Amino acid sequence: MTDGEINEVVTKVLRSRLNQFGFARSNVHSELDFDGSPIIRVIARYEKQDRVPSDKLVDSLEDIRSELIQRGEERFVFLDNEYPGEAEEEEEELE
């Protein structure tokens, strides 16, 4: 799957699970982990300062992973969160 296709799945799941915590948008990037294995890095950005409880994050990550597996995507997903006031990473445009 492309990063754009993955981001559609991620956004759908995070909107349904984390909207009450101020979920605004997500960014998805394909990367290699420390040992060279392909992974999916998701950065969830929020409009509220309220931190999302860890059980809600775990449930969201499980839903994302299940949905992606059903679509044939086998890479592991890492979910990072960014709240207002935290420095945003420079985003690269995907072609």
Short mmCIF file of N, CA and C in Angstrom, two decimals:
data_model
loop_
_atom_site.label_atom_id
_atom_site.label_comp_id
_atom_site.label_asym_id
_atom_site.label_seq_id
_atom_site.Cartn_x
_atom_site.Cartn_y
_atom_site.Cartn_z
N MET A 1 0.84 -1.18 0.00
CA MET A 1 0.00 0.00 0.00
C MET A 1 0.89 1.25 0.00
N THR A 2 0.38 2.31 -0.60
CA THR A 2 1.11 3.57 -0.58
C THR A 2 0.87 4.28 0.76
N ASP A 3 1.71 5.24 1.06
CA ASP A 3 1.53 6.01 2.28
C ASP A 3 0.17 6.72 2.29
N GLY A 4 -0.27 7.21 1.14
CA GLY A 4 -1.57 7.87 1.04
C GLY A 4 -2.72 6.93 1.35
N GLU A 5 -2.66 5.72 0.83
CA GLU A 5 -3.71 4.73 1.10
C GLU A 5 -3.72 4.34 2.58
N ILE A 6 -2.54 4.19 3.14
CA ILE A 6 -2.44 3.87 4.57
C ILE A 6 -2.99 5.01 5.40
N ASN A 7 -2.68 6.25 5.02
CA ASN A 7 -3.15 7.40 5.77
C ASN A 7 -4.68 7.49 5.77
N GLU A 8 -5.33 7.07 4.69
CA GLU A 8 -6.79 7.05 4.66
C GLU A 8 -7.34 6.11 5.72
N VAL A 9 -6.75 4.93 5.84
CA VAL A 9 -7.16 3.96 6.86
C VAL A 9 -6.90 4.52 8.25
N VAL A 10 -5.70 5.06 8.46
CA VAL A 10 -5.30 5.60 9.76
C VAL A 10 -6.24 6.72 10.18
N THR A 11 -6.51 7.64 9.27
CA THR A 11 -7.38 8.77 9.59
C THR A 11 -8.78 8.31 9.97
N LYS A 12 -9.31 7.36 9.24
CA LYS A 12 -10.65 6.82 9.54
C LYS A 12 -10.69 6.23 10.95
N VAL A 13 -9.70 5.43 11.29
CA VAL A 13 -9.66 4.80 12.62
C VAL A 13 -9.47 5.85 13.71
N LEU A 14 -8.51 6.74 13.53
CA LEU A 14 -8.23 7.72 14.58
C LEU A 14 -9.37 8.71 14.77
N ARG A 15 -10.05 9.08 13.70
CA ARG A 15 -11.22 9.97 13.84
C ARG A 15 -12.32 9.28 14.66
N SER A 16 -12.54 8.00 14.40
CA SER A 16 -13.60 7.30 15.13
C SER A 16 -13.23 7.04 16.59
N ARG A 17 -11.95 6.84 16.87
CA ARG A 17 -11.53 6.48 18.23
C ARG A 17 -11.05 7.66 19.07
N LEU A 18 -10.45 8.67 18.44
CA LEU A 18 -9.76 9.72 19.21
C LEU A 18 -10.28 11.12 18.96
N ASN A 19 -11.40 11.24 18.28
CA ASN A 19 -11.94 12.57 17.98
C ASN A 19 -12.19 13.40 19.24
N GLN A 20 -12.66 12.75 20.31
CA GLN A 20 -12.97 13.47 21.55
C GLN A 20 -11.72 14.02 22.23
N PHE A 21 -10.55 13.56 21.81
CA PHE A 21 -9.29 14.06 22.37
C PHE A 21 -8.67 15.13 21.48
N GLY A 22 -9.41 15.55 20.44
CA GLY A 22 -8.93 16.62 19.58
C GLY A 22 -8.09 16.16 18.41
N PHE A 23 -8.24 14.89 17.99
CA PHE A 23 -7.49 14.43 16.83
C PHE A 23 -7.78 15.35 15.64
N ALA A 24 -6.71 15.81 14.99
CA ALA A 24 -6.85 16.74 13.86
C ALA A 24 -6.48 16.09 12.54
N ARG A 25 -5.31 15.44 12.50
CA ARG A 25 -4.85 14.84 11.26
C ARG A 25 -3.70 13.88 11.56
N SER A 26 -3.36 13.11 10.56
CA SER A 26 -2.22 12.20 10.71
C SER A 26 -1.33 12.30 9.49
N ASN A 27 -0.08 11.96 9.71
CA ASN A 27 0.89 11.87 8.63
C ASN A 27 1.50 10.48 8.68
N VAL A 28 1.67 9.88 7.51
CA VAL A 28 2.21 8.53 7.41
C VAL A 28 3.46 8.56 6.56
N HIS A 29 4.50 7.87 7.04
CA HIS A 29 5.76 7.77 6.30
C HIS A 29 6.25 6.34 6.36
N SER A 30 6.66 5.80 5.23
CA SER A 30 7.31 4.50 5.19
C SER A 30 8.77 4.71 5.54
N GLU A 31 9.29 3.86 6.42
CA GLU A 31 10.68 3.97 6.87
C GLU A 31 11.27 2.58 7.05
N LEU A 32 12.54 2.57 7.40
CA LEU A 32 13.22 1.34 7.83
C LEU A 32 13.54 1.49 9.30
N ASP A 33 13.34 0.40 10.07
CA ASP A 33 13.67 0.48 11.49
C ASP A 33 15.16 0.26 11.71
N PHE A 34 15.58 0.13 12.96
CA PHE A 34 16.99 0.05 13.32
C PHE A 34 17.73 -1.12 12.68
N ASP A 35 17.00 -2.19 12.33
CA ASP A 35 17.68 -3.33 11.70
C ASP A 35 17.36 -3.48 10.22
N GLY A 36 16.79 -2.41 9.64
CA GLY A 36 16.55 -2.40 8.21
C GLY A 36 15.23 -2.97 7.75
N SER A 37 14.35 -3.31 8.69
CA SER A 37 13.03 -3.82 8.33
C SER A 37 12.09 -2.67 7.99
N PRO A 38 11.24 -2.84 6.97
CA PRO A 38 10.30 -1.77 6.62
C PRO A 38 9.21 -1.62 7.68
N ILE A 39 8.90 -0.38 8.02
CA ILE A 39 7.85 -0.06 8.99
C ILE A 39 7.01 1.09 8.46
N ILE A 40 5.91 1.35 9.15
CA ILE A 40 5.05 2.49 8.86
C ILE A 40 5.07 3.38 10.10
N ARG A 41 5.48 4.63 9.93
CA ARG A 41 5.50 5.59 11.04
C ARG A 41 4.30 6.52 10.87
N VAL A 42 3.46 6.57 11.91
CA VAL A 42 2.28 7.44 11.91
C VAL A 42 2.49 8.51 12.97
N ILE A 43 2.26 9.76 12.60
CA ILE A 43 2.26 10.86 13.56
C ILE A 43 0.83 11.39 13.61
N ALA A 44 0.21 11.23 14.78
CA ALA A 44 -1.15 11.74 14.99
C ALA A 44 -1.02 13.11 15.64
N ARG A 45 -1.67 14.10 15.04
CA ARG A 45 -1.61 15.47 15.55
C ARG A 45 -2.96 15.86 16.13
N TYR A 46 -2.91 16.59 17.24
CA TYR A 46 -4.11 16.94 17.99
C TYR A 46 -4.25 18.45 18.12
N GLU A 47 -5.50 18.89 18.29
CA GLU A 47 -5.79 20.31 18.50
C GLU A 47 -5.91 20.66 19.97
N LYS A 48 -6.04 19.65 20.83
CA LYS A 48 -6.17 19.87 22.27
C LYS A 48 -4.90 19.42 22.97
N GLN A 49 -4.65 20.00 24.14
CA GLN A 49 -3.49 19.64 24.94
C GLN A 49 -3.71 18.34 25.72
N ASP A 50 -4.97 17.92 25.87
CA ASP A 50 -5.28 16.72 26.65
C ASP A 50 -4.56 15.51 26.06
N ARG A 51 -3.84 14.82 26.89
CA ARG A 51 -3.13 13.61 26.45
C ARG A 51 -4.12 12.46 26.31
N VAL A 52 -3.94 11.68 25.27
CA VAL A 52 -4.80 10.53 25.03
C VAL A 52 -4.38 9.41 25.98
N PRO A 53 -5.34 8.80 26.69
CA PRO A 53 -5.00 7.69 27.57
C PRO A 53 -4.36 6.54 26.79
N SER A 54 -3.40 5.89 27.42
CA SER A 54 -2.64 4.85 26.72
C SER A 54 -3.52 3.70 26.24
N ASP A 55 -4.58 3.35 26.98
CA ASP A 55 -5.43 2.25 26.53
C ASP A 55 -6.16 2.61 25.23
N LYS A 56 -6.51 3.88 25.06
CA LYS A 56 -7.16 4.33 23.82
C LYS A 56 -6.17 4.28 22.66
N LEU A 57 -4.91 4.61 22.92
CA LEU A 57 -3.89 4.54 21.87
C LEU A 57 -3.64 3.10 21.45
N VAL A 58 -3.56 2.20 22.43
CA VAL A 58 -3.32 0.79 22.12
C VAL A 58 -4.48 0.23 21.30
N ASP A 59 -5.71 0.54 21.70
CA ASP A 59 -6.88 0.07 20.95
C ASP A 59 -6.87 0.62 19.52
N SER A 60 -6.51 1.88 19.37
CA SER A 60 -6.46 2.50 18.04
C SER A 60 -5.40 1.84 17.18
N LEU A 61 -4.25 1.59 17.75
CA LEU A 61 -3.16 0.95 17.02
C LEU A 61 -3.55 -0.47 16.59
N GLU A 62 -4.23 -1.19 17.47
CA GLU A 62 -4.71 -2.54 17.12
C GLU A 62 -5.69 -2.48 15.95
N ASP A 63 -6.60 -1.50 15.97
CA ASP A 63 -7.57 -1.36 14.88
C ASP A 63 -6.89 -1.01 13.56
N ILE A 64 -5.91 -0.12 13.62
CA ILE A 64 -5.16 0.25 12.42
C ILE A 64 -4.46 -0.98 11.85
N ARG A 65 -3.76 -1.68 12.70
CA ARG A 65 -3.00 -2.86 12.26
C ARG A 65 -3.93 -3.91 11.67
N SER A 66 -5.07 -4.18 12.31
CA SER A 66 -6.02 -5.17 11.80
C SER A 66 -6.55 -4.79 10.43
N GLU A 67 -6.91 -3.51 10.28
CA GLU A 67 -7.44 -3.03 9.00
C GLU A 67 -6.39 -3.15 7.90
N LEU A 68 -5.15 -2.80 8.22
CA LEU A 68 -4.09 -2.87 7.22
C LEU A 68 -3.77 -4.32 6.84
N ILE A 69 -3.77 -5.22 7.81
CA ILE A 69 -3.53 -6.63 7.52
C ILE A 69 -4.61 -7.17 6.60
N GLN A 70 -5.86 -6.79 6.84
CA GLN A 70 -6.96 -7.23 5.98
C GLN A 70 -6.77 -6.77 4.55
N ARG A 71 -6.05 -5.67 4.36
CA ARG A 71 -5.80 -5.13 3.03
C ARG A 71 -4.46 -5.61 2.45
N GLY A 72 -3.80 -6.53 3.16
CA GLY A 72 -2.57 -7.11 2.65
C GLY A 72 -1.29 -6.40 3.08
N GLU A 73 -1.39 -5.43 3.96
CA GLU A 73 -0.22 -4.68 4.42
C GLU A 73 0.34 -5.35 5.67
N GLU A 74 1.59 -5.79 5.61
CA GLU A 74 2.16 -6.57 6.71
C GLU A 74 3.17 -5.80 7.56
N ARG A 75 3.54 -4.59 7.15
CA ARG A 75 4.53 -3.84 7.92
C ARG A 75 3.99 -3.45 9.30
N PHE A 76 4.90 -3.37 10.27
CA PHE A 76 4.54 -2.97 11.62
C PHE A 76 4.30 -1.46 11.65
N VAL A 77 3.38 -1.03 12.50
CA VAL A 77 3.00 0.38 12.60
C VAL A 77 3.49 0.96 13.93
N PHE A 78 4.16 2.10 13.85
CA PHE A 78 4.55 2.86 15.02
C PHE A 78 3.68 4.11 15.07
N LEU A 79 3.08 4.39 16.21
CA LEU A 79 2.19 5.54 16.37
C LEU A 79 2.81 6.53 17.34
N ASP A 80 3.10 7.73 16.84
CA ASP A 80 3.60 8.84 17.67
C ASP A 80 2.51 9.90 17.73
N ASN A 81 2.50 10.66 18.82
CA ASN A 81 1.50 11.70 19.01
C ASN A 81 2.16 13.05 19.16
N GLU A 82 1.53 14.06 18.58
CA GLU A 82 2.03 15.42 18.69
C GLU A 82 0.89 16.34 19.10
N TYR A 83 1.11 17.05 20.19
CA TYR A 83 0.09 17.92 20.76
C TYR A 83 0.46 19.39 20.51
N PRO A 84 -0.51 20.31 20.63
CA PRO A 84 -0.22 21.72 20.40
C PRO A 84 0.94 22.20 21.27
N GLY A 85 1.79 23.01 20.67
CA GLY A 85 2.94 23.53 21.38
C GLY A 85 4.20 22.71 21.20
N GLU A 86 4.04 21.49 20.74
CA GLU A 86 5.22 20.67 20.45
C GLU A 86 5.68 21.00 19.04
N ALA A 87 6.96 21.02 18.84
CA ALA A 87 7.50 21.37 17.52
C ALA A 87 7.13 20.30 16.51
N GLU A 88 6.50 20.73 15.42
CA GLU A 88 6.15 19.81 14.34
C GLU A 88 7.38 19.49 13.52
N GLU A 89 7.46 18.23 13.13
CA GLU A 89 8.56 17.83 12.25
C GLU A 89 8.32 18.40 10.86
N GLU A 90 9.40 18.68 10.17
CA GLU A 90 9.26 19.16 8.80
C GLU A 90 8.67 18.05 7.94
N GLU A 91 7.57 18.34 7.26
CA GLU A 91 6.87 17.33 6.46
C GLU A 91 7.38 17.35 5.03
N GLU A 92 7.62 16.16 4.50
CA GLU A 92 8.02 16.02 3.12
C GLU A 92 6.78 15.72 2.29
N GLU A 93 6.68 16.35 1.13
CA GLU A 93 5.57 16.05 0.25
C GLU A 93 5.82 14.74 -0.46
N LEU A 94 4.76 13.94 -0.54
CA LEU A 94 4.85 12.65 -1.22
C LEU A 94 4.33 12.80 -2.63
N GLU A 95 5.01 12.18 -3.54
CA GLU A 95 4.58 12.24 -4.94
C GLU A 95 3.73 11.06 -5.27
#
